[in-house]
Amino acid sequence: MTDALAGVRVLDAATLFAGPLAATLLADFGAEVVKIEHPKGDPVRSHGAQRDGVGLWWKMLGRGKKAVTLYLGSPEGQEIFRRLVADADVLVENFRPGTLERWGLGPDELRELNPRLVVARVTGFGQIGPYAARPGFGTLAEAMSGFAAITGEPDGPPTLPPFGLADGIAALTAAFAVLTALRAREATGEGQVIDLAIIEPILTLLGPQIITYDQLGELQARTGNRSHNNAPRNTYRTRDGSWVAVSTSAQSIAERVMRLVGRPEFIDEPWFATGSQRAEHADELDEAVGSWIAQRDRDEVVKAFEDAQAAVAPIYDAADVMADPQFRALDSITTVQDDELGPIKMQNVLFRLSRTPGRIASAGPALGAHTGEVLGRYGIGDAELEALRAKGVIR
């Protein structure tokens, strides 16, 4: 069975984290992704947890890719890069604006070599505007988008996520943008440049904040785990010290929850009729739900909610996720054989296609593992490879 993106050749010249993850998602569905790294290695190889000196984050982020070292700051590296570009469908890069242009590798120059090339430029603030030249990371996007301002307890500070949320959202968006540009190329025969600022996709996912401020002048405040739109909606501690999350976005679910916890009288209150009105009585509803849950162990709570067809979920850590039967049924966590670490587990591909399901071909490879293989396609033999190594252009 042919992979959905078989025949699509991607050059991943990005680092930390949105651009590389976008390329990973394309690799999961069959694109050939050539990872271009500085001879010193991508920073993610030493970022975060390691086992035996091998970066675990890299094993996930580099999965399905061919690792090629190439110093783009050298004339030799730039010439080799041009050869790779001439044969590519997509380039993903996140250099600070102006860097590729300074090397003579800007999109205009590259698309002269290959008019069909799609160039995805993934940067903190985009290619234009007063902040374009600033260093940009997902944390800054989480701050500037309004995410941090609405996250946390009402009397506490703005709160940042403990993982790359904005980067992940930008990666999903970048992969979608690449596929959109490739689809447009089918009609026009020409590639194009994608300018994706990490500050923007997370802004869209935050919902109606902008239009609400525009039309009503209202700013969303921090509410902890509560919502302005429905209640009860919170996390609650169980008798055995675990935690569960309850959501009542639908009116019917809210009514089932109150019957389950033995407080059906709330349903007849005039304010119970809408989610926003219920949210104004969150203290009362939280007390009713929380006290009921506190008298029971987690599994008992989850079973009771399930029987009542009410919405609940246990608060999981990674160990819980890996043991959960639903995640197992979906094969959400899969085992990948790795040359350095042996069998390792990681998140599987994002979705299941019935005819071209996607797969993880390999974990992130060793630094420069495919340099000879890939550059050999372009007439670079062993003697030239050794000369390039001696100059520090490759490793």
Coordinates of C-alpha atoms in Angstrom, one line a residue:
M1 CA 0.0 0.0 0.0
T2 CA 1.4 3.4 -1.0
D3 CA 1.9 6.0 1.7
A4 CA -0.2 9.0 1.3
L5 CA 2.8 11.4 0.9
A6 CA 5.0 9.0 -1.0
G7 CA 7.1 10.8 -3.5
V8 CA 7.1 14.1 -1.6
R9 CA 10.6 15.1 -0.7
V10 CA 11.1 17.5 2.2
L11 CA 14.2 19.3 3.4
D12 CA 13.9 20.0 7.2
A13 CA 16.4 22.8 8.0
A14 CA 14.6 23.9 11.1
T15 CA 15.3 23.6 14.8
L16 CA 13.5 23.8 18.1
F17 CA 10.5 22.9 17.7
A18 CA 7.6 23.9 15.5
G19 CA 9.3 23.5 12.1
P20 CA 10.9 20.1 12.8
L21 CA 7.7 18.8 14.2
A22 CA 5.8 19.9 11.1
A23 CA 8.3 17.9 9.0
T24 CA 7.9 14.9 11.4
L25 CA 4.2 14.9 10.8
L26 CA 4.8 14.8 7.0
A27 CA 7.3 11.9 7.5
D28 CA 4.7 9.9 9.4
F29 CA 2.6 9.7 6.3
G30 CA 5.3 8.8 3.8
A31 CA 7.2 12.0 2.8
E32 CA 10.9 11.5 2.5
V33 CA 12.3 14.0 5.0
V34 CA 16.0 14.9 4.9
K35 CA 17.0 16.5 8.1
I36 CA 19.7 19.1 7.5
E37 CA 21.7 19.6 10.7
H38 CA 24.7 21.7 11.6
P39 CA 27.7 19.3 12.0
K40 CA 27.5 20.0 15.7
G41 CA 24.0 18.5 15.7
D42 CA 20.5 19.8 16.1
P43 CA 20.1 21.4 19.6
V44 CA 17.2 19.1 20.4
R45 CA 19.7 16.2 20.5
S46 CA 20.9 17.5 23.9
H47 CA 17.6 19.1 25.0
G48 CA 15.7 17.4 27.8
A49 CA 16.1 13.9 29.2
Q50 CA 18.7 11.5 27.9
R51 CA 19.5 7.8 28.2
D52 CA 23.1 6.8 27.8
G53 CA 23.9 10.2 26.3
V54 CA 21.2 9.8 23.7
G55 CA 18.5 12.6 23.6
L56 CA 15.0 11.1 24.0
W57 CA 13.2 14.1 22.6
W58 CA 15.3 13.8 19.4
K59 CA 14.2 10.2 19.0
M60 CA 10.6 11.4 18.7
L61 CA 11.2 14.6 16.8
G62 CA 13.7 13.1 14.4
R63 CA 11.6 10.0 13.7
G64 CA 11.2 8.9 10.1
K65 CA 13.9 11.3 8.9
K66 CA 17.2 10.9 7.1
A67 CA 20.0 12.8 9.0
V68 CA 22.4 14.8 6.9
T69 CA 25.0 17.2 8.4
L70 CA 25.7 20.3 6.4
Y71 CA 27.2 23.7 7.4
L72 CA 25.1 26.2 5.4
G73 CA 27.4 29.1 6.4
S74 CA 30.1 27.7 4.1
P75 CA 30.3 28.2 0.3
E76 CA 30.6 24.4 -0.1
G77 CA 27.6 23.8 2.1
Q78 CA 25.5 26.3 0.3
E79 CA 26.3 24.8 -3.1
I80 CA 25.4 21.3 -1.9
F81 CA 22.2 22.7 -0.4
R82 CA 21.3 24.2 -3.8
R83 CA 21.6 20.7 -5.3
L84 CA 19.3 19.3 -2.7
V85 CA 16.7 22.1 -3.2
A86 CA 16.7 21.6 -7.0
D87 CA 15.3 18.1 -6.3
A88 CA 13.0 18.9 -3.4
D89 CA 9.3 19.6 -3.0
V90 CA 9.3 21.4 0.3
L91 CA 11.8 23.3 2.4
V92 CA 11.0 23.9 6.1
E93 CA 13.2 26.5 7.8
N94 CA 13.2 28.7 10.8
F95 CA 16.3 30.8 10.5
R96 CA 15.9 34.4 11.7
P97 CA 14.6 36.5 8.8
G98 CA 17.4 37.6 6.5
T99 CA 19.8 34.7 7.4
L100 CA 19.1 32.6 4.3
E101 CA 19.1 35.7 2.1
R102 CA 22.5 36.6 3.4
W103 CA 23.8 33.2 2.4
G104 CA 22.3 33.5 -1.1
L105 CA 19.7 30.9 -0.2
G106 CA 16.6 33.0 0.1
P107 CA 13.3 31.8 -1.3
D108 CA 13.7 33.9 -4.5
E109 CA 17.0 32.4 -5.3
L110 CA 15.9 28.9 -4.4
R111 CA 12.7 29.1 -6.5
E112 CA 14.8 30.2 -9.5
L113 CA 16.5 26.8 -9.1
N114 CA 13.2 25.0 -8.5
P115 CA 10.0 26.9 -9.3
R116 CA 7.9 24.1 -7.8
L117 CA 9.5 24.4 -4.4
V118 CA 7.2 25.2 -1.4
V119 CA 9.2 27.1 1.3
A120 CA 7.7 27.0 4.8
R121 CA 9.2 29.7 6.9
V122 CA 8.3 29.1 10.6
T123 CA 9.5 31.9 12.9
G124 CA 8.4 33.5 16.1
F125 CA 7.1 36.7 14.7
G126 CA 6.9 36.1 10.9
Q127 CA 9.0 37.7 8.1
I128 CA 7.6 41.2 8.4
G129 CA 6.8 43.7 11.1
P130 CA 8.7 45.5 13.9
Y131 CA 9.4 42.2 15.8
A132 CA 10.5 40.1 12.8
A133 CA 14.2 40.2 13.7
R134 CA 13.6 39.2 17.4
P135 CA 14.5 35.7 18.7
G136 CA 11.2 33.9 18.9
F137 CA 10.1 30.9 20.9
G138 CA 6.8 29.3 21.7
T139 CA 6.9 30.7 25.3
L140 CA 6.7 34.2 23.9
A141 CA 3.7 33.2 21.7
E142 CA 2.0 31.7 24.8
A143 CA 2.5 35.1 26.5
M144 CA 1.6 37.4 23.7
S145 CA -1.4 35.5 22.3
G146 CA -3.4 35.9 25.4
F147 CA -3.1 32.3 26.5
A148 CA -1.1 33.0 29.7
A149 CA -3.3 35.9 30.6
I150 CA -6.4 33.6 30.9
T151 CA -4.5 30.6 32.4
G152 CA -4.1 30.1 36.1
E153 CA -6.1 30.9 39.3
P154 CA -8.0 34.1 39.5
D155 CA -5.8 35.5 42.3
G156 CA -2.6 34.0 40.9
P157 CA -0.1 35.0 38.2
P158 CA -0.5 34.3 34.5
T159 CA 0.5 30.7 33.8
L160 CA 2.6 29.2 31.0
P161 CA 2.3 25.6 29.9
P162 CA 5.1 23.2 31.0
F163 CA 5.5 22.0 27.4
G164 CA 5.8 23.4 23.9
L165 CA 2.1 24.2 23.4
A166 CA 2.5 27.1 20.9
D167 CA 5.2 25.2 19.0
G168 CA 3.0 22.2 18.7
I169 CA 0.0 24.2 17.5
A170 CA 2.3 26.0 15.0
A171 CA 3.7 22.6 13.8
L172 CA 0.2 21.3 13.0
T173 CA -0.6 24.5 11.2
A174 CA 2.6 24.4 9.2
A175 CA 2.0 20.8 8.1
F176 CA -1.5 21.9 7.0
A177 CA -0.1 24.9 5.2
V178 CA 2.4 22.7 3.3
L179 CA -0.3 20.4 2.2
T180 CA -2.4 23.3 1.1
A181 CA 0.5 24.7 -0.9
L182 CA 1.2 21.4 -2.5
R183 CA -2.5 21.1 -3.5
A184 CA -2.3 24.6 -5.1
R185 CA 0.8 23.5 -6.9
E186 CA -1.2 20.8 -8.6
A187 CA -3.3 23.5 -10.3
T188 CA -0.6 26.1 -11.0
G189 CA 2.6 24.0 -11.3
E190 CA 4.4 26.5 -9.1
G191 CA 5.4 26.4 -5.4
Q192 CA 5.0 29.3 -3.0
V193 CA 6.4 30.7 0.2
I194 CA 4.6 30.1 3.5
D195 CA 5.1 32.7 6.2
L196 CA 4.0 31.3 9.5
A197 CA 4.5 33.2 12.7
I198 CA 4.2 31.1 15.9
I199 CA 2.3 33.9 17.6
E200 CA -0.7 33.4 15.3
P201 CA -2.0 29.8 15.3
I202 CA -2.4 29.8 19.1
L203 CA -4.2 33.1 18.8
T204 CA -6.8 31.4 16.6
L205 CA -7.3 28.5 19.0
L206 CA -8.0 30.8 21.9
G207 CA -11.5 31.3 20.5
P208 CA -13.7 34.4 20.6
Q209 CA -11.5 36.6 22.8
I210 CA -10.8 39.1 20.0
I211 CA -14.3 39.4 18.7
T212 CA -15.7 39.7 22.3
Y213 CA -13.3 42.5 23.1
D214 CA -14.0 44.2 19.7
Q215 CA -17.8 44.0 20.1
L216 CA -18.3 44.2 23.9
G217 CA -15.0 45.6 25.3
E218 CA -14.7 42.6 27.6
L219 CA -11.5 40.9 28.5
Q220 CA -11.5 37.2 29.6
A221 CA -10.2 36.8 33.1
R222 CA -8.4 33.8 34.7
T223 CA -10.8 31.3 36.2
G224 CA -8.6 28.4 37.1
N225 CA -10.3 25.2 36.0
R226 CA -13.7 26.8 35.9
S227 CA -15.3 28.2 32.7
H228 CA -17.5 31.2 32.0
N229 CA -19.6 29.1 29.8
N230 CA -20.7 26.2 31.9
A231 CA -20.7 24.6 35.4
P232 CA -19.9 22.3 37.1
R233 CA -16.6 22.2 35.2
N234 CA -13.5 21.6 37.4
T235 CA -11.1 19.0 38.8
Y236 CA -12.1 17.2 41.9
R237 CA -10.1 15.0 44.3
T238 CA -11.3 11.5 45.0
R239 CA -11.2 9.5 48.3
D240 CA -8.0 7.6 47.3
G241 CA -6.1 10.8 46.5
S242 CA -6.6 10.8 42.7
W243 CA -8.2 13.5 40.6
V244 CA -10.9 13.6 38.0
A245 CA -12.1 16.3 35.6
V246 CA -15.8 16.9 35.0
S247 CA -17.3 18.8 32.1
T248 CA -21.0 19.8 31.5
S249 CA -20.9 21.6 28.2
A250 CA -24.2 20.1 27.3
Q251 CA -27.3 20.8 29.3
S252 CA -28.3 17.2 29.4
I253 CA -25.0 16.2 30.8
A254 CA -25.2 18.9 33.5
E255 CA -28.6 17.5 34.5
R256 CA -27.3 13.9 34.6
V257 CA -24.4 15.0 36.9
M258 CA -26.7 16.6 39.4
R259 CA -29.0 13.6 39.5
L260 CA -25.9 11.3 40.0
V261 CA -24.6 13.3 42.9
G262 CA -28.0 13.4 44.6
R263 CA -28.8 17.0 44.0
P264 CA -31.6 17.0 41.4
E265 CA -33.2 20.1 43.0
F266 CA -30.7 22.3 41.3
I267 CA -32.1 21.3 37.9
D268 CA -35.3 23.1 38.7
E269 CA -33.6 26.4 39.5
P270 CA -34.2 29.1 36.9
W271 CA -30.5 29.7 36.6
F272 CA -29.7 26.1 35.8
A273 CA -31.2 26.5 32.3
T274 CA -28.0 27.8 30.6
G275 CA -24.3 27.1 30.9
S276 CA -23.4 30.8 31.5
Q277 CA -26.0 31.1 34.3
R278 CA -24.8 27.9 35.9
A279 CA -21.2 29.3 35.8
E280 CA -22.5 32.2 38.1
H281 CA -23.4 29.5 40.7
A282 CA -20.1 27.5 40.3
D283 CA -19.4 27.6 44.1
E284 CA -22.7 25.8 44.9
L285 CA -22.3 23.3 42.1
D286 CA -18.7 22.5 42.8
E287 CA -19.5 21.9 46.5
A288 CA -22.2 19.4 45.5
V289 CA -20.1 17.5 42.9
G290 CA -16.9 17.8 44.9
S291 CA -18.3 16.4 48.1
W292 CA -19.9 13.5 46.4
I293 CA -16.6 12.6 44.5
A294 CA -14.5 13.0 47.7
Q295 CA -16.4 10.1 49.3
R296 CA -15.5 7.7 46.6
D297 CA -12.4 6.2 45.0
R298 CA -11.4 7.2 41.4
D299 CA -12.5 4.0 39.7
E300 CA -15.9 4.1 41.5
V301 CA -16.4 7.7 40.4
V302 CA -15.5 7.0 36.8
K303 CA -17.8 3.9 36.7
A304 CA -20.7 5.8 38.2
F305 CA -20.3 8.7 35.7
E306 CA -20.1 6.2 32.9
D307 CA -23.2 4.4 34.0
A308 CA -25.0 7.7 34.2
Q309 CA -23.7 8.8 30.7
A310 CA -22.1 11.8 32.3
A311 CA -18.7 13.2 31.2
V312 CA -15.7 12.5 33.5
A313 CA -12.1 11.7 32.9
P314 CA -9.3 10.7 35.4
I315 CA -6.4 13.1 35.6
Y316 CA -3.5 11.0 34.1
D317 CA 0.2 11.1 34.1
A318 CA 2.4 9.4 31.5
A319 CA 2.2 6.0 33.3
D320 CA -1.6 6.1 33.4
V321 CA -1.7 7.0 29.7
M322 CA 0.4 4.0 28.8
A323 CA -1.7 1.6 30.9
D324 CA -5.1 2.9 29.7
P325 CA -7.2 0.5 27.6
Q326 CA -8.6 3.1 25.3
F327 CA -5.2 4.4 24.4
R328 CA -4.1 0.8 23.9
A329 CA -7.1 0.1 21.7
L330 CA -6.2 3.1 19.5
D331 CA -2.5 2.2 19.6
S332 CA -1.9 5.8 20.6
I333 CA 1.5 4.7 22.1
T334 CA 3.5 2.5 19.8
T335 CA 6.9 0.7 20.0
V336 CA 9.6 1.7 17.6
Q337 CA 12.8 -0.3 17.1
D338 CA 15.9 2.0 17.5
D339 CA 19.5 1.2 16.5
E340 CA 20.9 3.0 19.6
L341 CA 18.3 2.3 22.4
G342 CA 16.5 -0.8 21.2
P343 CA 12.7 -0.9 21.5
I344 CA 11.3 2.5 22.6
K345 CA 7.8 3.8 23.0
M346 CA 6.4 7.1 21.7
Q347 CA 3.2 8.7 20.6
N348 CA 1.9 7.2 17.3
V349 CA 0.8 9.0 14.2
L350 CA -1.9 11.6 14.8
F351 CA -4.8 10.0 13.1
R352 CA -5.9 6.8 11.3
L353 CA -6.5 6.7 7.6
S354 CA -8.4 3.6 6.4
R355 CA -6.3 3.2 3.2
T356 CA -3.0 5.0 3.9
P357 CA -2.7 4.8 7.6
G358 CA 0.8 6.3 8.2
R359 CA 3.6 4.8 10.2
I360 CA 6.8 5.6 12.1
A361 CA 9.5 4.3 9.9
S362 CA 12.3 4.8 12.4
A363 CA 13.2 6.7 15.5
G364 CA 15.5 9.8 15.2
P365 CA 18.7 8.6 13.6
A366 CA 22.3 9.2 14.8
L367 CA 24.0 12.4 13.8
G368 CA 24.9 12.3 10.1
A369 CA 23.7 8.8 9.7
H370 CA 22.5 9.4 6.1
T371 CA 24.9 12.0 4.9
G372 CA 26.8 9.7 2.6
E373 CA 23.6 8.1 1.3
V374 CA 21.8 11.3 0.5
L375 CA 24.7 13.3 -0.9
G376 CA 25.7 10.3 -3.0
R377 CA 22.6 10.9 -5.0
Y378 CA 24.1 14.1 -6.2
G379 CA 27.4 12.8 -7.3
I380 CA 29.3 13.4 -4.1
G381 CA 31.7 10.4 -3.7
D382 CA 33.8 9.2 -0.8
A383 CA 36.8 11.3 -1.6
E384 CA 34.7 14.5 -1.7
L385 CA 32.9 13.5 1.5
E386 CA 36.2 13.1 3.3
A387 CA 37.4 16.5 2.0
L388 CA 34.1 18.1 3.2
R389 CA 34.6 16.5 6.6
A390 CA 38.1 17.9 6.8
K391 CA 36.7 21.4 6.2
G392 CA 33.9 20.9 8.8
V393 CA 31.2 21.2 6.2
I394 CA 29.8 17.8 7.1
R395 CA 30.4 15.4 9.9

